[in-house]
XYZ file of C-alpha atoms in Angstrom:
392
model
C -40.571 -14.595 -96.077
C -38.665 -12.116 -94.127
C -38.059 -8.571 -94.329
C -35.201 -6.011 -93.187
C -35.153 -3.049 -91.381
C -34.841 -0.051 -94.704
C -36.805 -3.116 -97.175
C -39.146 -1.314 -99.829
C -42.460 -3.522 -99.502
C -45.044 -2.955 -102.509
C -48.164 -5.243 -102.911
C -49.147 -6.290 -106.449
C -52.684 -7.382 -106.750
C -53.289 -9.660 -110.201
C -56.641 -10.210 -111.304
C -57.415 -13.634 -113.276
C -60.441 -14.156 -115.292
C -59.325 -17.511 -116.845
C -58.744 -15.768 -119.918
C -56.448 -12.218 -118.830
C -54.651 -11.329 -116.580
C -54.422 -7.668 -114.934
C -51.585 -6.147 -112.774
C -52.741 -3.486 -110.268
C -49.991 -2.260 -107.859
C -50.453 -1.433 -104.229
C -48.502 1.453 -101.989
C -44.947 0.846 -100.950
C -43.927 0.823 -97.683
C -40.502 0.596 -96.404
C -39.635 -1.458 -93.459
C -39.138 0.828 -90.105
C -36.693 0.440 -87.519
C -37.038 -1.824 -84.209
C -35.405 0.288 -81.186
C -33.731 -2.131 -78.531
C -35.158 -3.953 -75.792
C -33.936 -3.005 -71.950
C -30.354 -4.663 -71.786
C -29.609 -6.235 -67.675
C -27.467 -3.813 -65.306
C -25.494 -4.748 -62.846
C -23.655 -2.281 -60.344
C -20.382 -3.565 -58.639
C -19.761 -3.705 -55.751
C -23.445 -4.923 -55.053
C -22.994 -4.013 -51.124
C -20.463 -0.240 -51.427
C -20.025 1.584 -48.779
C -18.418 5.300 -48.813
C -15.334 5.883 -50.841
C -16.149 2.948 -53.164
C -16.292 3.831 -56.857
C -19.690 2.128 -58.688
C -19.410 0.382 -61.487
C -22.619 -0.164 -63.876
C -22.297 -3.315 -66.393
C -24.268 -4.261 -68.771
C -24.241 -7.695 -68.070
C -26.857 -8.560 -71.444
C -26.704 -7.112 -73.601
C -30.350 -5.511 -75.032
C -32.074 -7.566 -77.821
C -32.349 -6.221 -80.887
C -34.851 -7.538 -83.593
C -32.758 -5.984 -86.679
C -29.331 -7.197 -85.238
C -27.943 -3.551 -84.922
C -25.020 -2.895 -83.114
C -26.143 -1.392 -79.841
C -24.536 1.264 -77.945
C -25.530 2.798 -74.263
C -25.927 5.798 -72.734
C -25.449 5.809 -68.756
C -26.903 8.234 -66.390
C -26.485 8.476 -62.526
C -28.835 9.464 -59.676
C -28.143 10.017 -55.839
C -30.930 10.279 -54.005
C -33.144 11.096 -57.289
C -30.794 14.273 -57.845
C -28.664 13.899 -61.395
C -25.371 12.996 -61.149
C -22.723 15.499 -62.629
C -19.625 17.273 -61.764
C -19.518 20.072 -59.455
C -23.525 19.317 -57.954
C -24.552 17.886 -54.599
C -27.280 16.296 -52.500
C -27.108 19.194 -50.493
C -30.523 20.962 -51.046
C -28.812 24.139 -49.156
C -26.246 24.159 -51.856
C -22.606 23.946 -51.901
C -20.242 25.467 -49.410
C -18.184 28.580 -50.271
C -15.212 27.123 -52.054
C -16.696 23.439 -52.448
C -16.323 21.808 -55.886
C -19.593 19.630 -55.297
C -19.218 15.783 -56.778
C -16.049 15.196 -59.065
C -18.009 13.575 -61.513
C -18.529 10.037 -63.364
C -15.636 8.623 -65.423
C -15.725 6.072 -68.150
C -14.788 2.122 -67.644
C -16.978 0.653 -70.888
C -19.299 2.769 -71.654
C -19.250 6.771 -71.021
C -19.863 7.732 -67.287
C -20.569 4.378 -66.391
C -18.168 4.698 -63.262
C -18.633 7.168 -60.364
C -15.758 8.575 -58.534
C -15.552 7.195 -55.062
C -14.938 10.698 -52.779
C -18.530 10.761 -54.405
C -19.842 8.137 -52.713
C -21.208 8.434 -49.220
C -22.935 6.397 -46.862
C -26.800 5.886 -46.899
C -27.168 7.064 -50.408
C -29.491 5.295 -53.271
C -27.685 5.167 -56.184
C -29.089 4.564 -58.940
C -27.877 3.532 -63.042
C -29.903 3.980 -66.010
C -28.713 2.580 -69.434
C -30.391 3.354 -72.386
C -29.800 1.651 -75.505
C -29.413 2.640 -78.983
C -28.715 0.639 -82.232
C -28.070 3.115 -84.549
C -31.518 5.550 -85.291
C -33.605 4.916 -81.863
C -33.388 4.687 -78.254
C -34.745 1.334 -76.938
C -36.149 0.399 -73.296
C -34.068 2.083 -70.606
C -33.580 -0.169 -68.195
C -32.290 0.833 -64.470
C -30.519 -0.927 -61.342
C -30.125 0.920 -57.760
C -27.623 0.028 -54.894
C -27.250 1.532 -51.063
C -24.556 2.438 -49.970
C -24.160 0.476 -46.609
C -22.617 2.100 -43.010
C -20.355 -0.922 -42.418
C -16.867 0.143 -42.399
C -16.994 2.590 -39.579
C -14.255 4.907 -42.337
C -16.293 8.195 -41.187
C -18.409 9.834 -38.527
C -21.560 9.001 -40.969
C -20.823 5.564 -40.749
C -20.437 4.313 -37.239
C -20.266 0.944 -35.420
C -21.712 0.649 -32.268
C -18.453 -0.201 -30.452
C -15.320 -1.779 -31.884
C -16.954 -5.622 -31.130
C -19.601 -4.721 -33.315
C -17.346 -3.165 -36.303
C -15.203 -6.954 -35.781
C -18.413 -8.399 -36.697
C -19.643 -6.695 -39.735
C -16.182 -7.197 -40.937
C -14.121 -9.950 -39.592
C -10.568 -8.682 -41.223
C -11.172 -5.493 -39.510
C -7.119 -4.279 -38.641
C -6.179 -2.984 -35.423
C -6.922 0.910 -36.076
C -9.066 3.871 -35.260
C -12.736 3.487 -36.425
C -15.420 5.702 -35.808
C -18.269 4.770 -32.959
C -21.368 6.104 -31.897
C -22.943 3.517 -29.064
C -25.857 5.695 -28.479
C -27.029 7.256 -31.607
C -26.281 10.545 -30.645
C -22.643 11.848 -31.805
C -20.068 9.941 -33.486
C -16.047 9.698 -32.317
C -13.037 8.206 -33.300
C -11.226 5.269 -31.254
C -8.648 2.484 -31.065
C -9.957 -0.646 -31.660
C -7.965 -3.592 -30.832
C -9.103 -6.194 -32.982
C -6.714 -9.255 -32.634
C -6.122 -9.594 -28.809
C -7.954 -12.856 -27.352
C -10.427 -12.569 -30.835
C -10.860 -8.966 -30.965
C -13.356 -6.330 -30.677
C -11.806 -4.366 -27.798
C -12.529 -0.943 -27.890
C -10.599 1.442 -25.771
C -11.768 3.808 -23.331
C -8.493 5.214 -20.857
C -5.202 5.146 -20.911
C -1.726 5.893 -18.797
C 1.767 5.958 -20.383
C 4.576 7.016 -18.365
C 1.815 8.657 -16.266
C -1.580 7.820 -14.158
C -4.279 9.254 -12.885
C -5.137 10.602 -9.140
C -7.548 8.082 -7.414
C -9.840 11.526 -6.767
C -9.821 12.391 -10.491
C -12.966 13.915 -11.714
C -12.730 10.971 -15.045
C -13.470 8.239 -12.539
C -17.397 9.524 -11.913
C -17.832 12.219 -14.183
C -18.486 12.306 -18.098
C -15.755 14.974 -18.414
C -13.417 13.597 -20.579
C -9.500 14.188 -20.493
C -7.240 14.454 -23.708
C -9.588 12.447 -25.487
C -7.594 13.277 -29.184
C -4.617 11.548 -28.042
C -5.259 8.071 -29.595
C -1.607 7.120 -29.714
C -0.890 4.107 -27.819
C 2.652 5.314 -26.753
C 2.590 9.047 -26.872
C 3.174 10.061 -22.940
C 0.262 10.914 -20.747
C -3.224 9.982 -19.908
C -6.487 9.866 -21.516
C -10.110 9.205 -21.000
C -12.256 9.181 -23.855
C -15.721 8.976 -24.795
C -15.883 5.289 -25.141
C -15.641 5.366 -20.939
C -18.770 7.174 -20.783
C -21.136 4.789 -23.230
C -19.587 1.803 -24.541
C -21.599 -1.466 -22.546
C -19.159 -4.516 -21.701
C -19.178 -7.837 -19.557
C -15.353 -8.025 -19.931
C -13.032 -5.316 -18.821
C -9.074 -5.049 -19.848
C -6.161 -3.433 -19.064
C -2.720 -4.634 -21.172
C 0.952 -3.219 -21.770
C 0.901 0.043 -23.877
C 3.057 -1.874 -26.588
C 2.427 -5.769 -26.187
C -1.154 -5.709 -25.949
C -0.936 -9.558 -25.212
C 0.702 -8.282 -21.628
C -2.942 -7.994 -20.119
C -5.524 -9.203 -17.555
C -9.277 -9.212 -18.564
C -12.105 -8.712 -15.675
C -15.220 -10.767 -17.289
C -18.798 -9.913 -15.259
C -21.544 -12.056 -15.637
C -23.975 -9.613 -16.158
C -23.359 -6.058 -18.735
C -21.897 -3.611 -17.446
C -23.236 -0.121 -19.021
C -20.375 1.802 -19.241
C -17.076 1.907 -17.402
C -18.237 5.248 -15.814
C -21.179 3.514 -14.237
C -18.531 0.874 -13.024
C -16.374 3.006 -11.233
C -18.912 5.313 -10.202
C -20.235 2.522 -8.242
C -19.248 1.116 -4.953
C -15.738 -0.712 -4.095
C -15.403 -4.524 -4.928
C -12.669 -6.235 -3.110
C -12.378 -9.061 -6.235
C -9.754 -11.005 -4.049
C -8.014 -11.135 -0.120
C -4.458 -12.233 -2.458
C -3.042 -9.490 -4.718
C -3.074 -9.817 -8.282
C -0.112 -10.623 -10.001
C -0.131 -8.723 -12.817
C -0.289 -5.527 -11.116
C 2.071 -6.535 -8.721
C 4.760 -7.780 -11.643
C 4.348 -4.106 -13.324
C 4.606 -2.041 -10.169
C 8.254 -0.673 -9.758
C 10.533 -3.113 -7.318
C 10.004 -0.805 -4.268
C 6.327 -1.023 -4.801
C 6.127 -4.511 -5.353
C 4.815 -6.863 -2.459
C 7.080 -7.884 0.388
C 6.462 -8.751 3.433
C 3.510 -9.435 5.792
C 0.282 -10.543 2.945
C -3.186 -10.884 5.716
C -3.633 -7.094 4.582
C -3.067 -7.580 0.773
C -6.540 -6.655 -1.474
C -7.152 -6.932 -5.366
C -10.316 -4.675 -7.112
C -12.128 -1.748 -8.174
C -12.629 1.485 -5.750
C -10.918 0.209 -3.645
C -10.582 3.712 -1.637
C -14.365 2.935 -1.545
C -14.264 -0.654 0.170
C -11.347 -0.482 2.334
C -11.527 3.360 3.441
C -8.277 5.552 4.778
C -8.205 4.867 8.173
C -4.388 3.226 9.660
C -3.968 -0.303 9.134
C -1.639 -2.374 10.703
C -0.580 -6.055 9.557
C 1.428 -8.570 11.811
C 4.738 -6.830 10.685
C 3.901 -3.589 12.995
C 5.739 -0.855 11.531
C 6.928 -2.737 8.017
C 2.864 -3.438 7.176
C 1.001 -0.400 8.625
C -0.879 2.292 6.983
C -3.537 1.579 4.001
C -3.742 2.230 0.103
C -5.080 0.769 -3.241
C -6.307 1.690 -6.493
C -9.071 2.309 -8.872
C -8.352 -0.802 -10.374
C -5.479 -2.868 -8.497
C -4.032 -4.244 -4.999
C -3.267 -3.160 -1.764
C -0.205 -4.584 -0.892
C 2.824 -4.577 1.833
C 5.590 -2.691 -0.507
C 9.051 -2.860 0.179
C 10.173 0.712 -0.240
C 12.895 1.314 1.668
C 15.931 -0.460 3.237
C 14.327 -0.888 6.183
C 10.588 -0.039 6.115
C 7.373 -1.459 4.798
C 4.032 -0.053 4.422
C 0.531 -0.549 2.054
C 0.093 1.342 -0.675
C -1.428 0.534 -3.909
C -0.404 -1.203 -7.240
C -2.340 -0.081 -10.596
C -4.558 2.379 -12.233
C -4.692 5.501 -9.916
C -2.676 4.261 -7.304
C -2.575 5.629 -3.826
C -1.497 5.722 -0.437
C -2.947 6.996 2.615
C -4.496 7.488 6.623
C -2.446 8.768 9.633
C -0.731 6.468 12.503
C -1.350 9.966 14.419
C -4.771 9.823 13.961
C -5.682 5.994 13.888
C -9.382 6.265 13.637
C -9.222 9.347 10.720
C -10.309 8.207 7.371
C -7.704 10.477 5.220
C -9.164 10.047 2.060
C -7.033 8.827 -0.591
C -4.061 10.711 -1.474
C -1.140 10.733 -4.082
C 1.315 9.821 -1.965
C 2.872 6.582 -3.093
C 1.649 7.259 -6.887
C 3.589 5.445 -9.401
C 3.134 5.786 -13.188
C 1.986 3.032 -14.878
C 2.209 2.013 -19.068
C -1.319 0.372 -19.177
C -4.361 1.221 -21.600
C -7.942 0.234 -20.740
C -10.481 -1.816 -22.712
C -14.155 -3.068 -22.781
C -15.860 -5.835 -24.617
């Protein structure tokens, strides 16, 4: 025999001798309520990160010995502070002028869906659902998620370097992200993310411009323009990303057709671009590269005598400023290079010849006056240039 929640019990106790019979009834008791068991919670997404809105679900729903109809309650936490329009995790307090949280909304049940300008990165949140069929609360039951730094969205959730945003999140756009290599303060650059598989972050660029060889940039953590994340806006720009971001392949491409490019790899890692051309000259070839030579302008292109003709880094560094002179006398004398470039014999005038340099910072230089003088490099013979620099 069963009973039901709101049954009147009573026990009746009959006595047989045999011969009679007596009734004696007991107390009455009526049949109390059974509050609900914990239901199962899900929140979704099961991995947010900041701006997504939380969802909690009751996936099962909570058992219920009487059958009731069950509704839920939902409550928020962040952090162990209650979740609720207008507050904050902010044990300072809000701002002057700062509304604080927006507040939970309702998908199912009421407030069971937080507002994602809410959500932040490496936050706890957590869901509690507690049941009710009717006259009693049942078993709470609660479910937490962290919200992961993955996106790189906002400077409080940073990748190390654009390579390492690619590989959190494989359908990562070309875009501006948010980067902090060494822990210590969080920027915002481009992130090329399809060229050659991706994950180039960029640290310089040139359009319609370039930089002296002598520039402060080159060897210095000073940083130049370093807002100016527009791959076609005029000018130059060294950014942050020179200074820290580690690499084994360097890159410079066309401002617009990133595809246009050449890619230095090194076979060990290079710490930073800074510490790269802070460092000595490399003469990477005795033949001129191509692709620098290709996007000089036509009277700095190569012509002429070659035996003189360099490709690499510093070059100011490895070859010096003194007067050169190749086996065209007069048509292949003098010297140049580049940060990053060629020296080569350039056709600039109807009938004259000398080396200069093709590429990032550009120069020509020395003295047929004074032979043995080491000039320095100069900006004579500077052309601008439409590249943009990467790392990997």
């Amino acid at each position: 025999m069963g009973f039901s929640k709101g049954d009147t019990v009573t026990v009746d106790i009959i006595a047989d001798d045999g011969t009679d019979t007596t009734t004696v009834s007991g107390p009455s008791l009526v049949i109390d309520n059974t509050p609900p068991e914990a239901p199962t919670l899900a929140i979704t997404p099961s991995s947010p990160g900041p701006g997504d809105s939380l969802w909690c679900e009751v996936v099962t729903d909570s058992p219920d010995a009487d059958e009731d109809a069950i509704t839920y309650t939902i409550t928020w936490t962040v952090d162990g502070v209650d979740y609720a329009v207008g507050g904050t995790t902010d044990t300072g307090g809000l701002d002057s002028g700062a509304s604080g949280w927006a507040g939970p909304t309702t998908t199912t049940w009421t407030d069971d869906t937080t507002d994602g300008d809410d959500v932040w990165s490496n936050e706890t949140w957590t869901c509690t659902a507690t049941p009710n069929d009717g006259d009693d609360d049942g078993t709470p039951a609660s479910v937490s998620v962290d919200t992961n730094c993955n996106d790189a969205s906002a400077s409080t959730c940073p990748g190390l370097d654009c390579l390492d945003i690619l590989t959190t999140d494989p359908t990562a756009p070309d875009d501006i992200y948010w980067i902090d290599p060494t822990g210590s303060d969080a920027y915002e650059v481009f992130c090329d993310m399809t060229t050659d598989g991706g994950g180039w972050t960029l640290v310089m660029k040139a359009v319609n411009d370039n930089f002296l060889y002598v520039d402060p940039v080159w060897s210095t953590t000073g940083l130049a323009n370093e807002t100016d994340l527009s791959l076609t806006t005029s000018g130059t720009a060294k950014y942050q990303s020179y200074n820290e971001v580690p690499f084994t392949e360097l890159r410079t491409s066309d401002n617009t057709v990133l595809t246009t490019d050449l890619v230095e790899s090194f076979s060990t890692t290079q710490t930073s671009a800074l510490a790269l051309f802070s460092s000595s000259g490399t003469v990477l070839d005795t033949i001129h590269n191509s692709y620098f030579d290709s996007r000089a302008p036509s009277a700095y292109q190569a012509w002429g005598c070659t035996e003189l003709n360099r490709y690499g880094l510093n070059l100011a560094d490895a070859l010096g400023c003194t007067y050169q002179s190749g086996s065209g006398g007069f048509l292949c004398d003098h010297n140049g290079g580049a940060r990053w470039g060629n020296r080569t014999n350039q056709y600039y005038c109807s009938s004259c010849g000398e080396l200069h340099g093709q590429g990032w910072a550009a120069y020509g230089c020395s003295s047929s006056s004074e032979p043995s003088v080491d000039t320095g490099p100069q900006g004579a013979y500077l052309h601008t240039i439409n590249e943009l620099m990467w790392v990997r």
